[in-house]
Structure formats: C-alpha cells, structure tokens
Amino acid sequence: MPYYSVLFQDPAAADAVWAAPPPAPEFFGDLNLDQAVRHAISPREQYDLAPFFHAPLHSREDIAYRHEVFRDMEDASLVNDLERFAEAMRQMRTHAEQTAKLYHPLQRQRWFVETVLRYCKAALTLFDSLESAALRSRALLGLRDYLDGYLASPAFTGLHGTAQQVLNDLDGVAYTVQIDGPTFIVRNYEDEQDYSQVIASVFEKFRQGEVKDYRVEFRDYPDMNHIESQVLEFVAQLNPAIFARLAEFEAGHQDFQDTTVRRFDREVQFYLAYRELIARFETIDHGFCYPEISTDKTVRCVDGFDLALGWALLAAGKRVVRNDMALEHGERMIVVTGPNQGGKTTFARMFGQLHYLAALGCPVPATSATLYLCDRIFTHFERQEDIGTLSGKLQDDLMRIRRILDEATPSSIVIMNEIFTSTTLADALFLSQRVLERAMALDLIGVWVTFIDEVASRDGRVVSMISTVNPAQPTQRTFKVVRGPAEGMAYALSLAAKYGLTFDRIRERIAS
C-alpha cells in the first residue's frame, strides 16, 4: 500500500484526526497530561500538534509502528536532516504568505515561482536524506518509497522543470532604462556599453585610500514603488511570451503541494517535539523506555515518574523521585495509603500518564515498563464544591463514580484519588466497599488513593502500597511508594510528632 501517514497505519484513522481534530480527553487535567503535552508542543505551536496527542491508539501493531519511527530517530544525523526539511518548509510557507500580500500581479507571479522551487528543493533534499539513512521503520521506509515515485512522476518533474524554465527565462530578460528628467524609456538590451564601468575605470587612477560611497542603494522591501512597477510593466510588454508563461504557471499550479509531503511535514513534528522533551530530561539522567504492551492486564514499571512534576523539578535543577509498581497474577487494583503530601497523588498520576503515553506510541518515563492497552481511562479526583450545582460534595462524588462504573468496560483503567472525604469514616468505608466490589466485578485495573486503610485489605486482587517517611524523622516524606500493609497508626504518630503531641512530649510539657 502506498505511504500515507507517519503516525497512522490506517488511512481512515489519519483522515479522522485531520478532518475532525479530537479535543483533550476529560482526564487530561486530573493527570496533569495537559501540562506535559503543553511542554512538548509549545515550541512548535504553528503545527497544531495537540490533536495528535489527543488521539490514543488501540492496537499493539499501531503502537509498534510509532516505536519504529522513534527508534529510527535515535540517529542524530537523521533528526538534523528532518529538522532542516521542516525549516525549509517553514521558509517556503513564509515566502508564500509574503507572496500573497504583494499587490503587483507580475511581482506576485515571480515570487510564486520562487515558492514552488523552494518546495521542490525541500522535497528533493528530504528524499536524499532518507536515502542515506539506515531506516528500519515501516513509516519512513514507506515515505522514502513514496517520494521515489512522486519525485519521478510527471506531476513533480513537470512542476519542477517548468518552474525552473520560467525562472531561467526571466533571468535571461535584459533591458535598458533611459532617463531624461521626469521621463524614462525602457528598451530591450542590445549589447550597449555599460558606462558605469567605463566611468569607474577612468577615475580608478585617482583613488587615494577609502572614499565615501555615493551610490544609491536599492531598498530591500518586498513591495515595489510606482516607478519600479511602471518599469516592470514596460519590460513585460517588451517580452510578452515570457510573461505570458509566467502568468500561466501561477494560474495552473495553485495547488502545487503534494498531500503526503504536506502531511508529513506536520506529522513528523509529533516525533520531533517528543524527542526534544526526552532530550531535556536526559540532561539530568531521567531515562525513558519503550514499553511492552500487555493484553492480560499485567502491569510492571521500574523507576517511573510523573512527567509533569518531573518537568517542574527539571526547571528547578532538581531530580524527581522514581517509583516502581506492578500488577501481576490476577492483581487488579493498587490501593495507596499514607500521610498527606507523601506522593500518593503523584503516584496515581504516574500510573495514568504511563498508560496514556504508551497508548500514544511514545517512550514512557521509566527504566522499563510493561503496560496495559486499555480502551478508556477514567479518573475521579477531588474537586471544589460547586454551589451552582445545588448538590453537596458527597452527592457529586457519588454521581461521578456512578457514571464511571456505568461507562467503564473490563478493558478500562480507573484512577480514584481521595473520594468520600466529605462524609463520616463509617459511611466512607461502606461506600468504598461497594465501589470496590463493582470495580472488581468489572475486572478493572487501576489505582485508588484513599485515607481508609481497610480498603487495602478487602479483596485478594487488591495490592496495598504505602507512601513512606524517614524512620529517623517521621515528619520527613521520602515520596517513595512501596508495597506494604496500610499503617495508619504510623502516620498518626508522624503527625503527632510534627505538632509535639507524642506521649513523651506531652509528659515533658506537663512536667515543666
């Protein structure tokens, strides 16, 4: 099949994203993926890359298709060539925009020829770059084969050859301008002597050192003044055949860009933008990996981290704390407990980010990872109570969770963060048990951050993980989340120590 897209194997999928750009998924804000994507695409705003980051893939083969391109682009010379192609296309578009603003039709037609030639050169250079690269990805190999046929086609050779011939004809036009006071006469050049050279040679013998240059410099503004316009019109009248071909070329080649080349110019920015993001992290040794994609709900991650938080710490010159996680042998839900501000929410976000980035076919922030290809991600993070809804926070929680459980399928991922905090402990435990039962009945995988320790031990498919503190200083968070039984009393002790309410401290105060 002819090459069609560097992002999608299925032409219909590519057409769908191009025709109707998808909005950001509902969970983007909860998982801080909006921040991560913004960091990646903001240097390349002109390409409107957000829709590509809003369209996850749904098959392992499609993910492998993108992994192959990322691996090819580990070749720095290839990346440099692709960046040069992108820059050539940007300059071509800038030239085309300026061409459209020119008011004189003859000048606009000449600039149009230059725009076409810039495009042709960019396409030819791109093919040369792909020819010299050691490509292995189906996408770039397909593009190379496509360009090989396109550049040899009558459509391209005719475009390139005609543009070059028109330009050569224009470059061959020579004329003289005779100025007499306020009038001037334009004639075809007939080998008249260039008197400026004669005068310069006569006075050359009188030169003594550097002298002031009194010659008038031409303006470099693109638009012509009324005198230049009139001269150009006279020149066109003297050479009607050449300028007729110029007009015909502009009229007949308005849609000169090939659709596949134009699409590649935008789609390749997805890879270049994400590679640039990875390169920023690699400056402080935050590695990324190509995840394995599981279909049996096995999840493993070594040294994973929250991409948005990592970016913030990167800007501050700090290192992010990495965490491991796993769901194996029928395990389905990670329940995270521990002290406030201990990294529980960050851990939950990391779980969601890793799975979403994997579904985009991108390397993920971890040393190694096996991730599940889900159909949808659902999140429930605590929100401010909205008095405009005329419903309480508990009711809002219940309605949101009900919608998640109604829409989720056994192939979905759910991430819940601190739900039922607005009710009593007994009611929160009762409701949490019911939600967990429904989630297990649907065979969902995910992460549940909660203040209720009992949730972590209600089902054999639940994995208990805890955010840890420094044993020597219980108030100091390590931001490491590890497997272990929920220990609410240990964190109560850390809070008591923080506020001087331990038994020993209270006894000391009473004694004093």
Short mmCIF file of C-alpha atoms in Angstrom, two decimals:
data_model
loop_
_atom_site.label_atom_id
_atom_site.label_comp_id
_atom_site.label_asym_id
_atom_site.label_seq_id
_atom_site.Cartn_x
_atom_site.Cartn_y
_atom_site.Cartn_z
CA MET A 1 0.00 0.00 0.00
CA PRO A 2 1.36 3.48 -0.80
CA TYR A 3 2.72 5.50 2.07
CA TYR A 4 0.07 7.64 3.65
CA SER A 5 0.91 8.74 7.20
CA VAL A 6 3.88 8.62 9.53
CA LEU A 7 1.54 8.42 12.54
CA PHE A 8 -1.24 6.07 11.47
CA GLN A 9 -1.15 2.79 9.59
CA ASP A 10 -4.85 3.09 8.81
CA PRO A 11 -5.62 5.90 6.34
CA ALA A 12 -9.11 6.26 7.82
CA ALA A 13 -7.64 6.96 11.26
CA ALA A 14 -5.36 9.62 9.82
CA ASP A 15 -8.21 11.23 7.89
CA ALA A 16 -10.40 11.27 11.00
CA VAL A 17 -7.85 13.20 13.07
CA TRP A 18 -7.09 15.62 10.25
CA ALA A 19 -10.76 16.24 9.43
CA ALA A 20 -12.11 16.45 13.00
CA PRO A 21 -9.29 17.15 15.50
CA PRO A 22 -10.23 15.48 18.80
CA PRO A 23 -10.41 17.60 21.96
CA ALA A 24 -8.34 16.87 25.05
CA PRO A 25 -9.63 13.79 26.92
CA GLU A 26 -11.64 14.51 30.06
CA PHE A 27 -8.95 13.11 32.36
CA PHE A 28 -6.13 15.30 31.00
CA GLY A 29 -6.41 17.85 33.79
CA ASP A 30 -6.60 15.27 36.59
CA LEU A 31 -3.45 13.50 35.37
CA ASN A 32 -1.62 16.76 34.53
CA LEU A 33 -1.23 15.45 31.00
CA ASP A 34 -2.34 18.87 29.76
CA GLN A 35 0.82 20.32 31.30
CA ALA A 36 3.06 17.56 29.93
CA VAL A 37 1.69 17.94 26.41
CA ARG A 38 1.94 21.72 26.56
CA HIS A 39 5.62 21.47 27.48
CA ALA A 40 6.20 19.19 24.48
CA ILE A 41 4.34 21.16 21.80
CA SER A 42 4.69 24.81 22.84
CA PRO A 43 7.96 25.33 20.86
CA ARG A 44 6.11 24.16 17.72
CA GLU A 45 2.80 25.99 18.02
CA GLN A 46 2.45 26.62 14.29
CA TYR A 47 1.91 22.90 13.66
CA ASP A 48 -1.14 22.49 15.96
CA LEU A 49 0.12 19.20 17.37
CA ALA A 50 -2.37 18.91 20.24
CA PRO A 51 -4.89 16.78 18.25
CA PHE A 52 -2.23 14.12 17.69
CA PHE A 53 -1.67 13.92 21.46
CA HIS A 54 -5.44 13.65 21.99
CA ALA A 55 -5.82 10.54 19.81
CA PRO A 56 -4.51 7.37 21.53
CA LEU A 57 -4.01 4.19 19.55
CA HIS A 58 -5.95 0.99 20.12
CA SER A 59 -3.73 -1.81 18.85
CA ARG A 60 -0.28 -3.12 19.66
CA GLU A 61 0.60 -3.06 15.96
CA ASP A 62 -0.17 0.65 15.71
CA ILE A 63 1.98 1.34 18.77
CA ALA A 64 4.84 -0.69 17.29
CA TYR A 65 4.50 1.40 14.10
CA ARG A 66 5.36 4.54 16.09
CA HIS A 67 8.04 2.87 18.19
CA GLU A 68 9.88 2.03 14.97
CA VAL A 69 9.95 5.70 13.96
CA PHE A 70 11.21 6.78 17.38
CA ARG A 71 13.97 4.20 17.12
CA ASP A 72 14.98 5.41 13.65
CA MET A 73 15.13 8.92 15.06
CA GLU A 74 17.72 7.91 17.60
CA ASP A 75 20.06 8.67 14.68
CA ALA A 76 21.07 12.28 15.33
CA SER A 77 22.01 12.91 11.69
CA LEU A 78 18.56 11.84 10.53
CA VAL A 79 16.92 14.13 13.07
CA ASN A 80 19.07 17.02 11.87
CA ASP A 81 18.02 16.31 8.29
CA LEU A 82 14.34 16.22 9.29
CA GLU A 83 14.72 19.50 11.15
CA ARG A 84 16.33 21.05 8.06
CA PHE A 85 13.42 19.80 5.94
CA ALA A 86 10.98 21.33 8.42
CA GLU A 87 12.86 24.63 8.36
CA ALA A 88 12.86 24.65 4.53
CA MET A 89 9.10 24.10 4.55
CA ARG A 90 8.61 26.86 7.13
CA GLN A 91 10.59 29.26 4.94
CA MET A 92 8.55 28.18 1.93
CA ARG A 93 5.31 28.94 3.78
CA THR A 94 6.64 32.31 4.95
CA HIS A 95 7.59 33.13 1.36
CA ALA A 96 4.13 32.05 0.17
CA GLU A 97 2.44 34.26 2.78
CA GLN A 98 4.52 37.23 1.69
CA THR A 99 3.77 36.44 -1.95
CA ALA A 100 0.03 36.60 -1.29
CA LYS A 101 0.43 40.12 0.15
CA LEU A 102 2.16 41.59 -2.92
CA TYR A 103 -0.14 43.95 -4.80
CA HIS A 104 1.50 43.88 -8.23
CA PRO A 105 0.49 40.73 -10.19
CA LEU A 106 3.76 40.44 -12.12
CA GLN A 107 5.84 40.59 -8.96
CA ARG A 108 3.48 38.15 -7.22
CA GLN A 109 3.83 35.71 -10.11
CA ARG A 110 7.63 35.86 -9.93
CA TRP A 111 7.58 35.24 -6.17
CA PHE A 112 5.19 32.35 -6.71
CA VAL A 113 7.78 30.62 -8.92
CA GLU A 114 10.32 31.01 -6.13
CA THR A 115 7.85 29.48 -3.62
CA VAL A 116 7.38 26.44 -5.85
CA LEU A 117 11.11 25.98 -6.29
CA ARG A 118 11.63 26.15 -2.52
CA TYR A 119 9.07 23.39 -2.10
CA CYS A 120 10.67 21.24 -4.79
CA LYS A 121 14.11 21.63 -3.25
CA ALA A 122 12.78 20.66 0.19
CA ALA A 123 11.16 17.51 -1.20
CA LEU A 124 14.27 16.50 -3.12
CA THR A 125 16.51 17.11 -0.12
CA LEU A 126 14.20 15.07 2.11
CA PHE A 127 14.43 12.12 -0.26
CA ASP A 128 18.23 12.35 -0.32
CA SER A 129 18.27 12.32 3.48
CA LEU A 130 16.05 9.25 3.69
CA GLU A 131 18.14 7.52 1.02
CA SER A 132 21.32 7.96 3.05
CA ALA A 133 19.78 6.97 6.41
CA ALA A 134 19.75 3.41 7.79
CA LEU A 135 15.97 3.25 8.07
CA ARG A 136 14.08 0.33 9.59
CA SER A 137 10.65 1.76 10.38
CA ARG A 138 7.79 0.93 8.07
CA ALA A 139 6.64 4.55 8.16
CA LEU A 140 9.89 6.17 6.98
CA LEU A 141 10.69 3.37 4.54
CA GLY A 142 7.22 3.84 3.11
CA LEU A 143 7.77 7.57 2.84
CA ARG A 144 11.08 7.02 1.05
CA ASP A 145 9.45 4.70 -1.46
CA TYR A 146 6.58 7.12 -1.93
CA LEU A 147 8.95 10.03 -2.57
CA ASP A 148 10.95 7.93 -5.00
CA GLY A 149 7.82 7.51 -7.11
CA TYR A 150 6.47 11.00 -6.57
CA LEU A 151 9.70 12.80 -7.49
CA ALA A 152 9.93 10.78 -10.70
CA SER A 153 6.28 11.35 -11.61
CA PRO A 154 5.22 13.71 -14.43
CA ALA A 155 3.36 15.81 -11.86
CA PHE A 156 6.54 16.65 -9.96
CA THR A 157 9.04 16.69 -12.83
CA GLY A 158 6.68 18.90 -14.81
CA LEU A 159 6.22 21.25 -11.86
CA HIS A 160 9.91 21.46 -11.07
CA GLY A 161 11.09 21.65 -14.68
CA THR A 162 8.54 24.28 -15.74
CA ALA A 163 9.25 26.43 -12.68
CA GLN A 164 12.98 26.30 -13.34
CA GLN A 165 12.48 27.10 -17.04
CA VAL A 166 10.21 30.07 -16.27
CA LEU A 167 12.79 31.37 -13.81
CA ASN A 168 15.60 30.91 -16.36
CA ASP A 169 13.57 32.80 -18.96
CA LEU A 170 13.01 35.66 -16.54
CA ASP A 171 16.69 35.71 -15.58
CA GLY A 172 17.53 35.98 -19.28
CA VAL A 173 15.50 39.16 -19.73
CA ALA A 174 17.79 42.17 -20.16
CA TYR A 175 16.69 45.75 -20.71
CA THR A 176 17.92 49.32 -20.53
CA VAL A 177 16.31 52.35 -18.96
CA GLN A 178 16.98 55.77 -20.49
CA ILE A 179 16.16 58.58 -18.05
CA ASP A 180 15.56 62.11 -19.26
CA GLY A 181 14.40 64.38 -16.45
CA PRO A 182 10.96 63.26 -15.27
CA THR A 183 10.57 60.72 -18.09
CA PHE A 184 12.17 57.39 -18.83
CA ILE A 185 12.21 54.96 -21.74
CA VAL A 186 12.51 51.17 -21.39
CA ARG A 187 14.10 49.25 -24.27
CA ASN A 188 15.40 45.74 -24.84
CA TYR A 189 19.11 45.45 -24.14
CA GLU A 190 21.13 45.37 -27.36
CA ASP A 191 24.70 44.97 -26.12
CA GLU A 192 25.03 48.62 -25.25
CA GLN A 193 28.16 49.54 -23.35
CA ASP A 194 27.89 49.79 -19.58
CA TYR A 195 29.01 53.38 -18.97
CA SER A 196 29.13 52.94 -15.22
CA GLN A 197 32.07 50.58 -15.71
CA VAL A 198 33.76 52.99 -18.14
CA ILE A 199 33.47 55.89 -15.70
CA ALA A 200 34.68 53.75 -12.80
CA SER A 201 37.76 52.65 -14.76
CA VAL A 202 38.62 56.23 -15.80
CA PHE A 203 38.55 57.55 -12.25
CA GLU A 204 40.18 54.50 -10.67
CA LYS A 205 43.66 56.01 -11.13
CA PHE A 206 42.68 58.96 -8.95
CA ARG A 207 41.64 56.81 -5.98
CA GLN A 208 43.52 57.67 -2.79
CA GLY A 209 42.55 55.41 0.11
CA GLU A 210 38.98 54.74 1.11
CA VAL A 211 36.38 57.21 -0.12
CA LYS A 212 32.74 57.76 0.66
CA ASP A 213 30.36 55.69 -1.48
CA TYR A 214 27.75 58.00 -3.03
CA ARG A 215 25.91 55.29 -4.88
CA VAL A 216 22.21 54.94 -4.14
CA GLU A 217 21.26 51.66 -2.50
CA PHE A 218 18.10 49.84 -3.52
CA ARG A 219 15.55 49.22 -0.77
CA ASP A 220 15.13 45.62 0.30
CA TYR A 221 11.40 45.96 0.92
CA PRO A 222 9.42 43.31 -0.99
CA ASP A 223 6.87 45.77 -2.45
CA MET A 224 7.83 47.91 -5.43
CA ASN A 225 7.26 51.65 -5.69
CA HIS A 226 5.28 53.17 -8.55
CA ILE A 227 8.39 53.77 -10.70
CA GLU A 228 9.57 50.16 -10.36
CA SER A 229 6.06 48.93 -11.15
CA GLN A 230 5.93 51.01 -14.31
CA VAL A 231 9.34 49.77 -15.43
CA LEU A 232 8.24 46.17 -14.85
CA GLU A 233 5.09 46.65 -16.90
CA PHE A 234 7.12 48.09 -19.79
CA VAL A 235 9.55 45.14 -19.58
CA ALA A 236 6.57 42.75 -19.73
CA GLN A 237 5.28 44.49 -22.86
CA LEU A 238 8.68 44.05 -24.45
CA ASN A 239 8.71 40.30 -23.61
CA PRO A 240 5.07 39.18 -23.90
CA ALA A 241 5.74 35.45 -24.43
CA ILE A 242 7.89 35.06 -21.32
CA PHE A 243 5.47 36.91 -19.05
CA ALA A 244 2.51 35.03 -20.52
CA ARG A 245 4.17 31.75 -19.49
CA LEU A 246 4.75 33.25 -16.03
CA ALA A 247 1.06 34.06 -15.64
CA GLU A 248 0.05 30.63 -16.94
CA PHE A 249 2.37 28.92 -14.46
CA GLU A 250 0.85 30.73 -11.49
CA ALA A 251 -2.69 30.06 -12.65
CA GLY A 252 -2.08 26.39 -13.34
CA HIS A 253 -0.18 25.40 -10.18
CA GLN A 254 -2.01 26.92 -7.23
CA ASP A 255 -2.33 23.51 -5.58
CA PHE A 256 1.29 22.54 -6.11
CA GLN A 257 1.99 20.82 -2.77
CA ASP A 258 1.60 17.07 -2.56
CA THR A 259 -0.80 16.00 0.20
CA THR A 260 1.51 13.32 1.61
CA VAL A 261 4.53 15.64 1.74
CA ARG A 262 2.45 18.35 3.40
CA ARG A 263 1.05 15.91 5.96
CA PHE A 264 4.46 14.50 6.73
CA ASP A 265 5.77 17.99 7.38
CA ARG A 266 3.22 18.36 10.19
CA GLU A 267 3.05 14.78 11.47
CA VAL A 268 6.81 14.37 11.89
CA GLN A 269 6.69 17.24 14.36
CA PHE A 270 4.92 14.87 16.79
CA TYR A 271 8.09 12.80 16.98
CA LEU A 272 10.49 15.75 16.95
CA ALA A 273 8.60 17.52 19.73
CA TYR A 274 8.51 14.46 21.99
CA ARG A 275 12.16 13.64 21.28
CA GLU A 276 13.08 17.17 22.30
CA LEU A 277 11.17 16.69 25.56
CA ILE A 278 13.03 13.45 26.24
CA ALA A 279 16.36 15.11 25.49
CA ARG A 280 15.67 17.76 28.12
CA PHE A 281 15.16 15.08 30.78
CA GLU A 282 18.24 13.16 29.72
CA THR A 283 20.38 16.13 30.76
CA ILE A 284 19.88 15.01 34.37
CA ASP A 285 19.67 11.27 33.68
CA HIS A 286 15.91 10.76 33.66
CA GLY A 287 15.64 7.82 31.28
CA PHE A 288 12.73 6.83 29.04
CA CYS A 289 11.98 3.38 27.65
CA TYR A 290 9.84 1.68 25.01
CA PRO A 291 7.13 -0.09 27.00
CA GLU A 292 5.97 -3.61 26.28
CA ILE A 293 2.23 -3.71 25.71
CA SER A 294 0.30 -6.36 27.61
CA THR A 295 -3.15 -7.68 26.83
CA ASP A 296 -3.56 -9.74 30.02
CA LYS A 297 -3.61 -6.74 32.41
CA THR A 298 -0.08 -7.33 33.60
CA VAL A 299 1.49 -4.05 34.66
CA ARG A 300 5.11 -3.55 35.64
CA CYS A 301 7.15 -0.39 35.95
CA VAL A 302 10.65 0.25 37.22
CA ASP A 303 11.77 3.79 38.07
CA GLY A 304 8.69 5.54 36.73
CA PHE A 305 7.93 9.19 37.38
CA ASP A 306 5.27 11.85 36.83
CA LEU A 307 6.20 13.67 33.62
CA ALA A 308 4.58 17.00 34.58
CA LEU A 309 6.18 17.04 38.03
CA GLY A 310 9.47 15.96 36.50
CA TRP A 311 9.37 18.96 34.17
CA ALA A 312 8.78 21.34 37.08
CA LEU A 313 11.68 19.83 39.01
CA LEU A 314 13.85 19.84 35.89
CA ALA A 315 13.32 23.61 35.57
CA ALA A 316 14.47 23.95 39.18
CA GLY A 317 17.51 21.73 38.61
CA LYS A 318 16.18 19.00 40.89
CA ARG A 319 15.78 15.27 40.47
CA VAL A 320 12.40 13.58 40.59
CA VAL A 321 11.77 10.62 42.90
CA ARG A 322 11.16 7.44 40.90
CA ASN A 323 8.79 4.64 41.89
CA ASP A 324 8.11 1.04 40.95
CA MET A 325 4.72 -0.61 40.60
CA ALA A 326 3.28 -3.94 39.49
CA LEU A 327 0.01 -5.77 38.97
CA GLU A 328 0.61 -9.48 38.38
CA HIS A 329 -1.03 -12.88 38.83
CA GLY A 330 -4.59 -11.63 38.81
CA GLU A 331 -3.95 -8.45 40.81
CA ARG A 332 -6.13 -5.61 39.65
CA MET A 333 -6.18 -2.56 41.93
CA ILE A 334 -3.36 -0.71 43.69
CA VAL A 335 -4.66 0.96 46.85
CA VAL A 336 -2.29 3.64 48.11
CA THR A 337 -2.43 4.92 51.67
CA GLY A 338 -0.11 7.04 53.76
CA PRO A 339 0.46 10.54 55.09
CA ASN A 340 -0.64 13.68 53.29
CA GLN A 341 1.88 15.28 50.93
CA GLY A 342 3.69 11.95 50.69
CA GLY A 343 3.47 11.41 46.93
CA LYS A 344 0.29 9.33 46.74
CA THR A 345 -1.48 11.54 44.18
CA THR A 346 1.71 11.86 42.15
CA PHE A 347 1.96 8.06 42.09
CA ALA A 348 -1.63 7.78 40.84
CA ARG A 349 -0.97 10.36 38.13
CA MET A 350 2.17 8.49 37.11
CA PHE A 351 0.12 5.30 36.63
CA GLY A 352 -2.31 7.08 34.32
CA GLN A 353 0.34 9.04 32.43
CA LEU A 354 2.40 5.95 31.70
CA HIS A 355 -0.57 4.11 30.24
CA TYR A 356 -1.72 7.06 28.15
CA LEU A 357 1.75 7.85 26.78
CA ALA A 358 2.15 4.17 25.93
CA ALA A 359 -1.15 4.31 24.03
CA LEU A 360 0.25 7.24 22.02
CA GLY A 361 3.14 5.02 20.92
CA CYS A 362 5.63 7.18 22.83
CA PRO A 363 8.55 6.17 25.03
CA VAL A 364 7.50 6.46 28.68
CA PRO A 365 9.31 7.97 31.68
CA ALA A 366 10.65 4.78 33.28
CA THR A 367 13.66 2.49 33.13
CA SER A 368 11.47 -0.41 31.99
CA ALA A 369 7.71 -0.90 31.73
CA THR A 370 5.00 -3.34 30.75
CA LEU A 371 1.70 -1.53 30.39
CA TYR A 372 -1.86 -2.46 29.56
CA LEU A 373 -3.51 -1.18 26.40
CA CYS A 374 -6.90 -0.01 27.68
CA ASP A 375 -9.92 1.26 25.81
CA ARG A 376 -10.52 4.26 28.12
CA ILE A 377 -9.09 5.92 31.20
CA PHE A 378 -11.47 7.18 33.90
CA THR A 379 -10.37 9.45 36.73
CA HIS A 380 -12.05 10.72 39.86
CA PHE A 381 -10.02 13.41 41.63
CA GLU A 382 -11.31 15.62 44.41
CA ARG A 383 -12.89 18.87 43.23
CA GLN A 384 -14.03 22.05 44.87
CA GLU A 385 -17.70 22.04 45.78
CA ASP A 386 -19.70 24.00 43.21
CA ILE A 387 -22.56 25.90 44.82
CA GLY A 388 -24.08 26.41 41.39
CA THR A 389 -24.96 22.72 41.07
CA LEU A 390 -27.19 22.79 44.20
CA SER A 391 -25.74 19.42 45.20
CA GLY A 392 -23.38 18.56 48.02
CA LYS A 393 -19.87 17.21 47.61
CA LEU A 394 -20.86 13.68 48.58
CA GLN A 395 -23.67 13.65 46.04
CA ASP A 396 -21.31 14.93 43.38
CA ASP A 397 -18.81 12.17 44.23
CA LEU A 398 -21.49 9.52 44.00
CA MET A 399 -22.81 10.80 40.66
CA ARG A 400 -19.37 10.93 39.14
CA ILE A 401 -18.44 7.46 40.35
CA ARG A 402 -21.77 6.08 39.14
CA ARG A 403 -21.08 7.46 35.65
CA ILE A 404 -17.60 5.91 35.64
CA LEU A 405 -18.90 2.49 36.67
CA ASP A 406 -21.71 2.67 34.12
CA GLU A 407 -19.40 3.58 31.23
CA ALA A 408 -16.32 1.52 32.10
CA THR A 409 -15.68 -1.84 30.46
CA PRO A 410 -13.40 -4.70 31.54
CA SER A 411 -10.75 -3.11 29.31
CA SER A 412 -10.82 0.25 31.10
CA ILE A 413 -8.48 1.81 33.65
CA VAL A 414 -9.82 3.74 36.63
CA ILE A 415 -7.85 6.12 38.87
CA MET A 416 -9.52 7.45 42.01
CA ASN A 417 -7.99 9.95 44.36
CA GLU A 418 -9.33 10.66 47.86
CA ILE A 419 -13.05 10.04 47.35
CA PHE A 420 -15.74 10.29 50.05
CA THR A 421 -13.69 12.68 52.19
CA SER A 422 -16.79 14.76 52.95
CA THR A 423 -18.62 12.09 54.94
CA THR A 424 -18.04 10.09 58.11
CA LEU A 425 -15.43 7.34 58.26
CA ALA A 426 -18.11 4.66 58.62
CA ASP A 427 -20.06 5.91 55.60
CA ALA A 428 -16.88 6.37 53.58
CA LEU A 429 -15.84 2.80 54.34
CA PHE A 430 -19.28 1.44 53.41
CA LEU A 431 -19.38 3.35 50.12
CA SER A 432 -15.78 2.46 49.30
CA GLN A 433 -16.52 -1.23 49.78
CA ARG A 434 -19.44 -1.01 47.35
CA VAL A 435 -17.39 0.83 44.74
CA LEU A 436 -14.54 -1.67 45.09
CA GLU A 437 -16.98 -4.56 44.64
CA ARG A 438 -18.28 -3.04 41.40
CA ALA A 439 -14.78 -2.35 40.14
CA MET A 440 -13.70 -5.93 40.85
CA ALA A 441 -16.86 -7.27 39.20
CA LEU A 442 -15.92 -5.31 36.06
CA ASP A 443 -12.35 -6.65 36.34
CA LEU A 444 -10.97 -3.09 36.17
CA ILE A 445 -7.35 -2.26 36.84
CA GLY A 446 -6.19 1.00 38.34
CA VAL A 447 -5.03 2.98 41.35
CA TRP A 448 -7.08 4.10 44.33
CA VAL A 449 -5.64 6.68 46.71
CA THR A 450 -7.53 6.66 49.99
CA PHE A 451 -7.32 7.62 53.66
CA ILE A 452 -9.22 4.44 54.63
CA ASP A 453 -6.73 1.67 55.43
CA GLU A 454 -9.38 -1.05 55.36
CA VAL A 455 -9.90 -0.67 51.59
CA ALA A 456 -6.41 -2.06 51.02
CA SER A 457 -7.30 -5.44 52.54
CA ARG A 458 -10.84 -6.07 51.28
CA ASP A 459 -10.04 -8.19 48.23
CA GLY A 460 -7.25 -10.57 47.28
CA ARG A 461 -6.86 -8.81 43.96
CA VAL A 462 -6.00 -5.55 45.70
CA VAL A 463 -2.36 -4.55 46.16
CA SER A 464 -1.61 -2.39 49.19
CA MET A 465 1.07 0.26 48.72
CA ILE A 466 2.09 2.97 51.17
CA SER A 467 3.90 6.28 50.85
CA THR A 468 6.84 6.18 53.21
CA VAL A 469 8.50 8.52 55.66
CA ASN A 470 12.03 8.71 57.01
CA PRO A 471 12.09 6.36 60.02
CA ALA A 472 14.54 8.63 61.80
CA GLN A 473 12.37 11.69 61.16
CA PRO A 474 8.73 10.61 60.83
CA THR A 475 7.64 14.05 59.59
CA GLN A 476 10.01 13.86 56.61
CA ARG A 477 8.45 12.39 53.44
CA THR A 478 10.55 10.22 51.15
CA PHE A 479 7.97 10.33 48.29
CA LYS A 480 8.69 6.64 47.71
CA VAL A 481 5.60 4.44 47.39
CA VAL A 482 6.24 0.79 48.19
CA ARG A 483 4.30 -2.42 48.69
CA GLY A 484 3.24 -2.97 52.24
CA PRO A 485 0.22 -3.18 54.55
CA ALA A 486 -1.61 0.04 55.37
CA GLU A 487 -0.21 1.53 58.59
CA GLY A 488 -2.47 4.35 59.57
CA MET A 489 -1.17 4.40 63.13
CA ALA A 490 2.38 5.00 61.95
CA TYR A 491 1.28 8.11 60.10
CA ALA A 492 -0.80 9.26 63.04
CA LEU A 493 2.40 9.07 65.05
CA SER A 494 4.22 11.19 62.47
CA LEU A 495 1.51 13.84 62.69
CA ALA A 496 1.66 13.76 66.48
CA ALA A 497 5.43 14.21 66.32
CA LYS A 498 5.05 17.11 63.90
CA TYR A 499 2.80 19.02 66.29
CA GLY A 500 4.53 17.96 69.52
CA LEU A 501 1.71 15.68 70.65
CA THR A 502 3.59 12.43 71.31
CA PHE A 503 3.34 10.86 74.75
CA ASP A 504 6.88 11.85 75.65
CA ARG A 505 6.47 15.46 74.50
CA ILE A 506 3.17 15.85 76.34
CA ARG A 507 4.71 14.41 79.52
CA GLU A 508 7.63 16.80 79.23
CA ARG A 509 5.34 19.75 78.85
CA ILE A 510 3.24 18.72 81.84
CA ALA A 511 6.35 18.26 83.94
CA SER A 512 7.60 21.71 83.02
#
